[in-house]
């Protein structure tokens, strides 16, 4: 009986596991990006693992606005400093998918000077934190590191 | 209803076959001699129309597959290849794309007919539930089919809907990756949707057979909601129902043809003629019209998980309907209060559809200034209207239906379907037709 | 039954009303143009398509690809250079001539080197840029969209395109146009970021990366039509509509036959229905 059940599971598993990411999909390496191309107040969208990543060179005004709101009431409270690398406060690197249902928010919409998601109206501030709308989490900060002052490695 | 068979094989071959596989007998009993209530109105023709839709979608779909390339790099161009280079490809593709909308128009009318005349009440519970299963399968098929042209709406629609699974706590993430076959909607997702889009219609066809089987066991409901009691109450399916269904199908095809030939893109979105781009979401993404009410329910709830639950609950509640309605009377023709709430439900569903098409924060009445602060700030928005409508939608099924059956006094129902006094004043045969139609 | 049909018609009308309502862009409403291809009997105006092709070839094609079109399409039935004598557009001398005027990339089969050669009717319209990155680099970071189906990919279709192409109005006072961008009153964008006044009453339109392209006399029309910027815009929009929906004429013609048949067939069925049910009360 147990043997039969074990056999059945062993037969079914390949049929389920084939749906998981294939080897070539998993092999997507990390990427390096040259920041010198992004001038202050600008944002570049790069593709990483098939999804957009926002690389934004924030103006001092935007940074100040983000820091000022650190203690405001938020759905997913986080300080601006936790979302950037020390010494590089102007560089905000976040996943470009709304944490609600994955649409790509546009910059410059909404009341918080950050992003606005066209799908269901989530509003993010200049730190990419969720301030209004149905999204449950802040824009995700991917694993990244500064290789030099003008170069980052994402992933 | 399924009395004993009256089929009599006439030729030797028929007798030979009947003794081995009585398939001709089955067809004869189901579609020729089958007794149908004599008072069925035009709302009862949508079953036939729906089989026509399914057949049309299957045939055009199988042909389209002969020319389509399921690949993220080539899907968009291959659809355009069908539209430009394949002989009559434009006709096949527009028929298939608009056919989906026609299918849903028919299925919604079919469902609301069932709701109004109490076709879900005993002994037709299983019949109703099978219908709900077909509806669910149709939604899944339509959604996956919409992804295949790989336009902007296709892609971001797929992103939004698959991400709904991600709302499940803890295991949502891995399941999402498993469904998408990667970390984002991509080629793997397109291919599996294509595979399922091809499979599901055949499952629909299978459940349709069960649906018809169940129908032939319990018999058709009718506008009075009372069971046929004698031979006077029914007429044989052929020619009476066949000719009526045929006429209704033909009229429905006129509507279908108007869309296919003269406004083939009216029900679609301009953005879907832009090839999918994962880096930009169209400024206003909306599903196809037939999903708009559910989309509005999803957006009405401020919490992600609850929104998803509400959306699925809106469909799930239909499955429980046979046990939520406590009324002893089937047809709302004799339930004045229920009739009123039913009409409100109809309006609410249309309102939800509108809410789904609008930006949630836009004002319902633009520029309205009342001086009443909450109304000027927040309440005058589509999201609040959809909250109100969602509340009614659920209240109708969960509160109003069970209560009404207990407190309402129904009108007297006729003794039999054929009894002229209460059902239909059918005195002069010529005038009877027109009169009956007006009443239906 | 009439009442039911009315109900169904009303329901559909509501649906139809809901679809255009989706385009709630804050742009100036485009003007109505009386195109020959509108309505159930619409046909393309061949002279207009020829003028439109010339505008595309001489102005738009410098930056915009039309990757779904081949030169042979120009000689297809209903197309700009269709000629009854040449059922196969590959034989159409006008199409051949237009194709040879354009160089397309190819591979030299003897050496394997990249080369260019004059196009043949079966070739696709060549891309103006090597790839999307080159296209972006040449246009200040903005990617010129492919124009193959653009007339169906924009709300408002060819009428919107015509309005957009000539919609570069002077920005209203108080509106700062970002560097490298241009104000267009018909583009459904959002200019509130550059608007000094009340954000909720920002002017209509949006900022676009493409500078104004059409000007009076910029393209010389072979048929003597006066070449105003407006005329160029109207004609190229008609050409783009043809490119997006080349089977429109075929569709309208077939539609007429189908409608006539279905209406007669429904009438017949209705009469048989009346006959079958004549003696049955219901």
mmCIF file of N, CA, C and O in Angstrom, chain A residues 1-12:
data_model
loop_
_atom_site.group_PDB
_atom_site.id
_atom_site.type_symbol
_atom_site.label_atom_id
_atom_site.label_comp_id
_atom_site.label_asym_id
_atom_site.label_seq_id
_atom_site.Cartn_x
_atom_site.Cartn_y
_atom_site.Cartn_z
ATOM 1 N N UNK A 1 0.846 -1.204 0.000
ATOM 2 C CA UNK A 1 0.000 0.000 0.000
ATOM 3 C C UNK A 1 0.876 1.246 0.000
ATOM 4 O O UNK A 1 0.726 2.123 -0.852
ATOM 5 N N UNK A 2 1.786 1.295 0.968
ATOM 6 C CA UNK A 2 2.699 2.437 1.037
ATOM 7 C C UNK A 2 3.540 2.505 -0.226
ATOM 8 O O UNK A 2 3.804 3.579 -0.757
ATOM 9 N N UNK A 3 3.952 1.314 -0.683
ATOM 10 C CA UNK A 3 4.779 1.268 -1.887
ATOM 11 C C UNK A 3 4.026 1.840 -3.075
ATOM 12 O O UNK A 3 4.561 2.624 -3.861
ATOM 13 N N UNK A 4 2.753 1.457 -3.180
ATOM 14 C CA UNK A 4 1.943 1.949 -4.291
ATOM 15 C C UNK A 4 1.801 3.469 -4.220
ATOM 16 O O UNK A 4 1.945 4.174 -5.221
ATOM 17 N N UNK A 5 1.539 3.974 -2.999
ATOM 18 C CA UNK A 5 1.380 5.423 -2.830
ATOM 19 C C UNK A 5 2.674 6.136 -3.191
ATOM 20 O O UNK A 5 2.673 7.154 -3.887
ATOM 21 N N UNK A 6 3.792 5.553 -2.717
ATOM 22 C CA UNK A 6 5.098 6.149 -3.030
ATOM 23 C C UNK A 6 5.325 6.178 -4.529
ATOM 24 O O UNK A 6 5.775 7.178 -5.084
ATOM 25 N N UNK A 7 4.987 5.072 -5.172
ATOM 26 C CA UNK A 7 5.135 4.996 -6.622
ATOM 27 C C UNK A 7 4.301 6.050 -7.317
ATOM 28 O O UNK A 7 4.764 6.725 -8.227
ATOM 29 N N UNK A 8 3.049 6.207 -6.847
ATOM 30 C CA UNK A 8 2.153 7.178 -7.455
ATOM 31 C C UNK A 8 2.735 8.583 -7.345
ATOM 32 O O UNK A 8 2.756 9.342 -8.310
ATOM 33 N N UNK A 9 3.239 8.911 -6.159
ATOM 34 C CA UNK A 9 3.829 10.242 -5.956
ATOM 35 C C UNK A 9 5.015 10.428 -6.892
ATOM 36 O O UNK A 9 5.175 11.470 -7.531
ATOM 37 N N UNK A 10 5.849 9.376 -6.993
ATOM 38 C CA UNK A 10 7.028 9.456 -7.842
ATOM 39 C C UNK A 10 6.641 9.674 -9.288
ATOM 40 O O UNK A 10 7.340 10.347 -10.043
ATOM 41 N N UNK A 11 5.502 9.118 -9.695
ATOM 42 C CA UNK A 11 5.048 9.299 -11.077
ATOM 43 C C UNK A 11 4.504 10.708 -11.280
ATOM 44 O O UNK A 11 4.758 11.351 -12.284
ATOM 45 N N UNK A 12 3.765 11.190 -10.273
ATOM 46 C CA UNK A 12 3.094 12.480 -10.422
ATOM 47 C C UNK A 12 4.099 13.637 -10.362
ATOM 48 O O UNK A 12 3.954 14.624 -11.072
#
